[in-house]
Coordinates of N, CA and C in Angstrom, one line a residue:
X1 N -82.0 -13.6 35.1 CA -81.0 -13.3 36.0 C -79.4 -13.5 35.9
X2 N -79.0 -14.3 35.2 CA -77.6 -14.7 34.8 C -77.1 -13.5 33.8
X3 N -78.4 -12.8 33.2 CA -77.8 -11.6 32.2 C -77.5 -10.4 33.0
X4 N -78.3 -10.7 34.1 CA -78.3 -9.2 35.0 C -76.6 -9.3 35.6
X5 N -76.3 -10.6 36.1 CA -74.9 -10.8 36.8 C -73.8 -10.3 35.7
X6 N -74.3 -11.0 34.5 CA -73.0 -10.9 33.6 C -73.0 -9.3 33.3
X7 N -73.8 -8.5 33.1 CA -74.0 -7.2 32.6 C -73.2 -6.5 33.9
X8 N -73.5 -6.6 35.1 CA -72.7 -6.0 36.3 C -71.3 -6.6 36.3
X9 N -71.1 -7.5 36.0 CA -69.6 -8.2 35.9 C -68.8 -7.3 34.6
X10 N -69.7 -7.0 33.6 CA -69.1 -6.5 32.4 C -68.8 -5.1 32.8
X11 N -69.6 -4.5 33.6 CA -69.7 -2.9 33.9 C -68.3 -3.0 35.1
X12 N -68.4 -3.8 36.0 CA -67.2 -3.7 36.8 C -65.9 -3.9 36.0
X13 N -65.7 -4.9 35.2 CA -64.6 -5.2 34.5 C -64.0 -4.0 33.8
X14 N -65.3 -3.4 33.1 CA -64.7 -1.9 32.4 C -64.4 -1.1 33.2
X15 N -64.8 -1.0 34.4 CA -64.7 0.2 35.6 C -63.1 0.1 35.9
X16 N -62.7 -1.4 36.3 CA -61.6 -1.7 36.4 C -60.6 -1.5 35.4
X17 N -60.7 -1.7 34.3 CA -59.9 -1.9 33.1 C -59.6 -0.3 33.0
X18 N -60.6 0.6 32.9 CA -60.4 2.0 32.7 C -59.4 2.7 33.9
X19 N -59.7 2.1 35.3 CA -59.1 2.6 36.4 C -57.5 2.1 36.0
X20 N -57.3 0.9 35.6 CA -55.8 0.5 35.3 C -55.4 1.4 34.3
X21 N -55.7 1.6 33.4 CA -55.4 2.4 32.2 C -55.0 3.6 32.9
X22 N -56.0 4.2 33.6 CA -55.5 5.7 34.2 C -54.3 5.7 35.3
X23 N -54.2 4.5 35.8 CA -53.0 4.3 36.8 C -51.7 4.3 35.9
X24 N -51.8 3.4 35.0 CA -50.6 3.1 33.9 C -50.3 4.6 33.3
X25 N -51.2 5.5 33.0 CA -50.9 6.6 32.3 C -50.3 7.6 33.3
X26 N -50.8 7.5 34.6 CA -50.2 8.4 35.7 C -48.7 7.8 36.0
X27 N -48.4 6.6 36.1 CA -47.2 6.2 36.3 C -46.1 6.5 35.1
X28 N -46.6 6.4 33.9 CA -45.8 6.9 32.8 C -45.3 8.2 32.8
X29 N -46.5 9.2 33.2 CA -46.2 10.6 33.3 C -45.2 10.9 34.2
X30 N -45.5 10.4 35.4 CA -44.4 10.4 36.4 C -43.1 10.1 36.1
X31 N -42.8 9.0 35.6 CA -41.7 8.4 34.8 C -41.0 9.6 34.0
X32 N -41.8 10.0 33.2 CA -41.1 10.9 32.0 C -40.8 12.2 32.8
X33 N -41.6 12.6 33.6 CA -41.1 13.9 34.6 C -40.0 13.7 35.3
X34 N -39.7 12.5 36.1 CA -38.7 12.1 36.9 C -37.2 12.2 35.8
X35 N -37.5 11.2 34.7 CA -36.2 11.2 33.8 C -36.0 12.5 33.2
X36 N -36.8 13.5 32.9 CA -36.5 14.9 32.4 C -35.7 15.7 33.7
X37 N -36.5 15.7 34.7 CA -35.7 16.1 35.7 C -34.2 15.3 36.2
X38 N -33.8 14.3 36.1 CA -32.6 13.7 36.2 C -31.8 14.2 35.0
X39 N -32.3 14.2 34.0 CA -31.6 14.7 32.6 C -31.1 16.2 32.7
X40 N -32.1 17.2 33.4 CA -31.7 18.4 33.6 C -30.6 18.6 35.0
X41 N -30.8 17.8 35.9 CA -29.5 17.8 36.7 C -28.4 17.6 36.3
X42 N -28.3 16.5 35.5 CA -27.1 16.0 34.9 C -26.6 16.9 33.8
X43 N -27.2 17.5 33.3 CA -26.8 18.7 32.2 C -26.2 20.0 33.2
X44 N -27.2 20.4 34.3 CA -26.7 21.4 35.2 C -25.1 21.0 35.9
X45 N -25.1 19.7 36.3 CA -23.8 19.2 36.7 C -22.6 19.7 35.8
X46 N -23.0 19.0 34.5 CA -21.9 18.9 33.5 C -21.6 20.4 33.1
X47 N -22.7 21.3 33.3 CA -22.5 22.9 32.9 C -21.5 23.4 34.1
X48 N -22.0 23.1 35.2 CA -21.2 23.7 36.4 C -19.9 23.1 36.4
X49 N -19.6 21.9 36.2 CA -17.9 21.5 36.2 C -17.2 22.2 34.9
X50 N -18.0 22.4 34.0 CA -17.5 23.2 32.8 C -16.9 24.6 33.2
X51 N -17.8 25.3 33.9 CA -17.7 26.7 34.5 C -16.2 26.6 35.4
X52 N -16.3 25.4 36.3 CA -15.1 25.5 37.2 C -14.0 25.2 36.6
X53 N -14.0 24.1 35.4 CA -12.9 23.9 34.5 C -12.2 25.2 33.8
X54 N -13.2 25.9 33.4 CA -12.8 27.3 32.8 C -12.2 28.3 33.9
X55 N -12.3 28.3 35.1 CA -11.8 29.1 36.2 C -10.2 28.4 36.1
X56 N -10.2 27.2 36.1 CA -8.7 26.8 36.0 C -8.1 27.2 34.6
X57 N -8.6 26.6 33.6 CA -8.1 27.2 32.3 C -7.8 28.5 32.2
X58 N -8.8 29.5 32.5 CA -8.2 30.8 32.5 C -7.4 31.5 33.4
X59 N -7.3 30.8 34.7 CA -6.1 31.4 35.5 C -4.7 30.7 34.9
X60 N -4.8 29.5 34.1 CA -3.4 29.2 33.8 C -3.1 29.9 32.6
X61 N -4.0 30.4 31.8 CA -3.9 31.0 30.5 C -3.4 32.5 30.8
X62 N -4.0 33.1 32.0 CA -3.6 34.4 32.4 C -2.3 34.4 32.9
X63 N -1.6 33.4 33.4 CA -0.2 33.5 33.9 C 0.5 33.2 32.8
X64 N 0.3 31.9 32.1 CA 1.1 31.6 31.0 C 1.2 32.9 30.1
X65 N 0.1 33.5 29.7 CA 0.2 34.7 28.9 C 1.2 35.8 29.4
X66 N 1.0 36.1 30.7 CA 2.0 37.2 31.4 C 3.2 36.5 31.1
X67 N 3.6 35.4 31.4 CA 5.1 34.8 31.2 C 5.8 34.8 29.9
X68 N 4.5 34.6 29.1 CA 5.0 34.8 27.4 C 5.5 36.1 27.1
X69 N 4.6 37.2 27.4 CA 4.7 38.6 27.2 C 6.1 39.1 27.9
X70 N 6.3 38.4 29.0 CA 7.6 39.0 29.5 C 8.7 38.5 29.0
X71 N 8.6 36.9 28.5 CA 9.7 36.4 28.0 C 9.9 37.3 26.7
X72 N 8.8 37.6 26.0 CA 8.9 38.2 24.7 C 9.5 39.7 24.8
X73 N 9.0 40.4 25.7 CA 9.7 41.8 26.0 C 11.5 41.6 26.2
X74 N 11.6 40.7 27.0 CA 13.2 40.5 27.4 C 14.0 40.0 26.1
X75 N 13.4 39.2 25.4 CA 14.5 38.5 24.2 C 14.2 39.1 22.9
X76 N 12.7 39.5 22.7 CA 12.1 40.1 21.5 C 12.0 38.9 20.2
X77 N 12.0 37.6 21.0 CA 12.0 36.1 20.2 C 10.4 36.1 20.0
X78 N 10.0 36.0 18.9 CA 8.2 35.9 18.9 C 7.9 34.5 18.9
X79 N 8.6 33.5 18.9 CA 8.4 31.8 18.9 C 7.9 31.9 20.4
X80 N 8.3 32.5 21.5 CA 7.9 32.5 22.8 C 6.3 32.8 22.7
X81 N 5.8 33.6 22.0 CA 4.5 33.8 21.9 C 3.5 32.9 21.2
X82 N 3.9 31.9 20.5 CA 3.5 30.9 19.8 C 2.7 30.0 20.7
X83 N 2.8 29.5 21.7 CA 1.8 28.8 22.6 C 0.5 29.6 23.1
X84 N 0.3 30.7 22.7 CA -0.6 31.8 23.3 C -1.9 31.5 22.3
X85 N -1.6 31.0 21.1 CA -2.8 30.6 20.0 C -3.4 29.6 20.3
X86 N -2.9 28.2 20.6 CA -3.6 27.2 21.0 C -4.3 27.2 22.3
X87 N -3.6 28.2 23.2 CA -4.3 28.4 24.6 C -5.6 29.1 24.4
X88 N -5.5 30.0 23.5 CA -6.7 31.1 23.4 C -7.7 30.2 22.8
X89 N -7.4 29.1 22.0 CA -8.7 28.5 21.4 C -9.2 27.4 22.6
X90 N -8.4 26.9 23.4 CA -8.7 26.2 24.4 C -9.6 26.8 25.5
X91 N -9.3 28.0 25.9 CA -9.8 29.0 26.8 C -11.1 29.3 26.1
X92 N -11.2 29.8 25.0 CA -12.4 30.1 24.1 C -13.5 29.1 23.9
X93 N -12.9 27.8 23.7 CA -13.8 26.7 23.5 C -14.6 26.5 25.1
X94 N -13.6 26.4 26.0 CA -14.2 26.2 27.3 C -15.2 27.2 27.8
X95 N -14.6 28.7 27.4 CA -15.8 29.5 27.7 C -17.0 29.5 27.0
X96 N -17.0 29.1 25.7 CA -18.2 28.7 25.0 C -19.2 27.7 25.3
X97 N -18.5 26.6 25.9 CA -19.3 25.6 26.6 C -19.7 25.9 28.0
X98 N -19.2 26.8 28.6 CA -19.6 27.1 30.1 C -20.8 28.3 29.9
X99 N -20.6 29.4 29.1 CA -21.4 30.4 29.1 C -22.0 30.8 27.7
X100 N -21.6 30.5 26.8 CA -21.6 30.8 25.4 C -22.8 29.9 25.1
X101 N -22.9 29.8 23.5 CA -24.3 29.3 23.1 C -23.9 27.6 22.5
X102 N -22.8 27.0 22.9 CA -22.4 25.9 22.5 C -23.3 24.8 22.9
X103 N -23.9 24.7 24.1 CA -25.2 23.7 24.6 C -26.1 24.0 23.4
X104 N -26.6 24.9 23.1 CA -27.7 25.1 21.9 C -27.2 24.4 20.6
X105 N -26.0 25.0 20.3 CA -25.9 24.4 18.9 C -25.4 22.8 19.0
X106 N -25.0 22.3 20.2 CA -25.2 20.7 20.3 C -26.5 20.3 20.3
X107 N -27.5 20.8 21.2 CA -28.8 20.5 21.1 C -29.4 20.3 19.6
X108 N -29.0 21.5 18.9 CA -29.5 21.6 17.6 C -29.2 20.4 16.6
X109 N -27.7 19.8 16.7 CA -27.2 19.2 16.2 C -28.0 17.8 16.4
X110 N -28.0 17.5 17.7 CA -28.6 16.5 18.1 C -29.9 16.3 17.5
X111 N -30.9 17.5 17.7 CA -32.0 17.5 17.0 C -32.1 17.1 15.7
X112 N -31.2 17.4 14.7 CA -31.2 17.5 13.4 C -30.5 16.0 12.9
X113 N -30.0 15.3 13.9 CA -29.6 14.0 13.8 C -30.7 13.1 14.0
X114 N -31.3 13.3 15.0 CA -32.6 12.8 15.3 C -33.6 12.7 14.2
X115 N -33.6 14.0 13.5 CA -34.7 14.1 12.4 C -34.2 13.5 11.1
X116 N -32.9 14.0 10.7 CA -32.4 13.5 9.6 C -31.8 12.5 9.4
X117 N -31.1 11.8 10.2 CA -30.1 10.6 10.2 C -30.4 9.5 11.5
X118 N -32.0 9.4 11.5 CA -32.1 8.6 12.5 C -32.0 7.2 12.3
X119 N -31.9 6.9 11.0 CA -31.0 5.6 10.8 C -29.8 5.0 11.1
X120 N -29.1 6.0 11.6 CA -27.9 5.7 12.4 C -27.6 5.9 13.7
X121 N -28.9 5.7 14.4 CA -29.1 5.6 15.8 C -29.6 4.2 16.2
X122 N -29.7 3.2 15.3 CA -30.1 1.9 15.7 C -29.1 1.0 16.5
X123 N -29.6 0.3 17.6 CA -28.9 -0.1 18.5 C -28.4 -1.6 18.0
X124 N -27.2 -2.1 18.0 CA -26.6 -3.3 17.6 C -27.6 -4.3 18.2
X125 N -27.9 -5.5 17.1 CA -28.9 -6.3 17.3 C -30.1 -5.9 17.6
X126 N -30.8 -4.7 17.4 CA -32.2 -4.2 17.5 C -32.4 -3.7 19.0
X127 N -33.5 -3.5 18.9 CA -34.2 -2.8 20.6 C -34.3 -4.1 21.3
X128 N -33.8 -4.0 22.4 CA -34.3 -5.2 23.5 C -35.7 -5.4 23.6
X129 N -36.1 -6.7 23.6 CA -37.6 -6.9 23.8 C -37.8 -7.2 25.4
X130 N -39.1 -7.5 25.6 CA -39.2 -8.0 27.0 C -38.6 -9.5 27.1
X131 N -38.8 -10.2 26.0 CA -38.4 -11.7 25.9 C -36.8 -11.8 26.0
X132 N -36.5 -10.8 25.4 CA -34.7 -10.7 25.5 C -34.5 -10.7 27.0
X133 N -35.1 -9.6 27.8 CA -34.8 -9.2 28.9 C -35.0 -10.5 29.9
X134 N -36.3 -11.1 29.6 CA -36.6 -12.1 30.6 C -35.8 -13.5 30.4
X135 N -35.4 -13.6 29.1 CA -34.3 -14.8 28.8 C -32.9 -14.4 29.8
X136 N -32.5 -13.4 29.6 CA -31.4 -12.9 30.6 C -31.6 -13.0 32.0
X137 N -32.8 -12.5 32.2 CA -33.0 -12.4 33.9 C -33.4 -13.8 34.3
X138 N -34.0 -15.0 33.7 CA -34.0 -16.1 33.9 C -32.8 -17.3 33.8
X139 N -32.0 -16.7 32.9 CA -30.8 -17.7 32.7 C -30.1 -18.0 34.2
X140 N -29.5 -19.3 34.2 CA -28.7 -19.3 35.4 C -27.5 -18.5 35.3
X141 N -26.9 -18.2 36.4 CA -25.9 -17.3 36.5 C -24.8 -18.2 36.1
X142 N -23.6 -17.5 35.5 CA -22.7 -18.2 34.9 C -21.9 -18.7 35.7
X143 N -21.7 -18.6 37.0 CA -20.7 -19.3 37.9 C -21.5 -20.7 38.0
X144 N -22.6 -20.8 38.0 CA -23.4 -22.1 38.2 C -23.1 -23.1 36.9
X145 N -22.8 -22.3 35.4 CA -22.6 -23.1 34.3 C -21.4 -23.7 34.4
X146 N -20.5 -22.8 35.0 CA -18.9 -23.5 35.1 C -18.8 -24.8 35.8
X147 N -19.7 -25.0 36.7 CA -19.4 -26.2 37.7 C -19.7 -27.6 37.0

């Protein structure tokens, strides 16, 4: 009789354990999907901001370049055109970031760092553990320590 009860409890326990494992897996998968969607949204915001900034840089560049060309045509002094060079680099960089392949090159560089230089990515004092987090969580607030 006890053997039957024990067997039934073991089966019930195993079913419960399998259900909990499946629920944990589902929660983890949902968290991964959510984190990836948040990352994609943040990247989209960054790229959109970069494109907006390019509009401003491009407008400034066009107006400044027209002014430099007009100044050069009146004075024939080539020094007036010198600022065009760094402005061209700035606008080119911003264009590459907003519409070019800079994002792909940055991602490729990050992948190379993760693969080849992973040892440089360690956190100071190592990865936080559950015990570290609980120690901080359960510690009395600092204002109580001052009293």
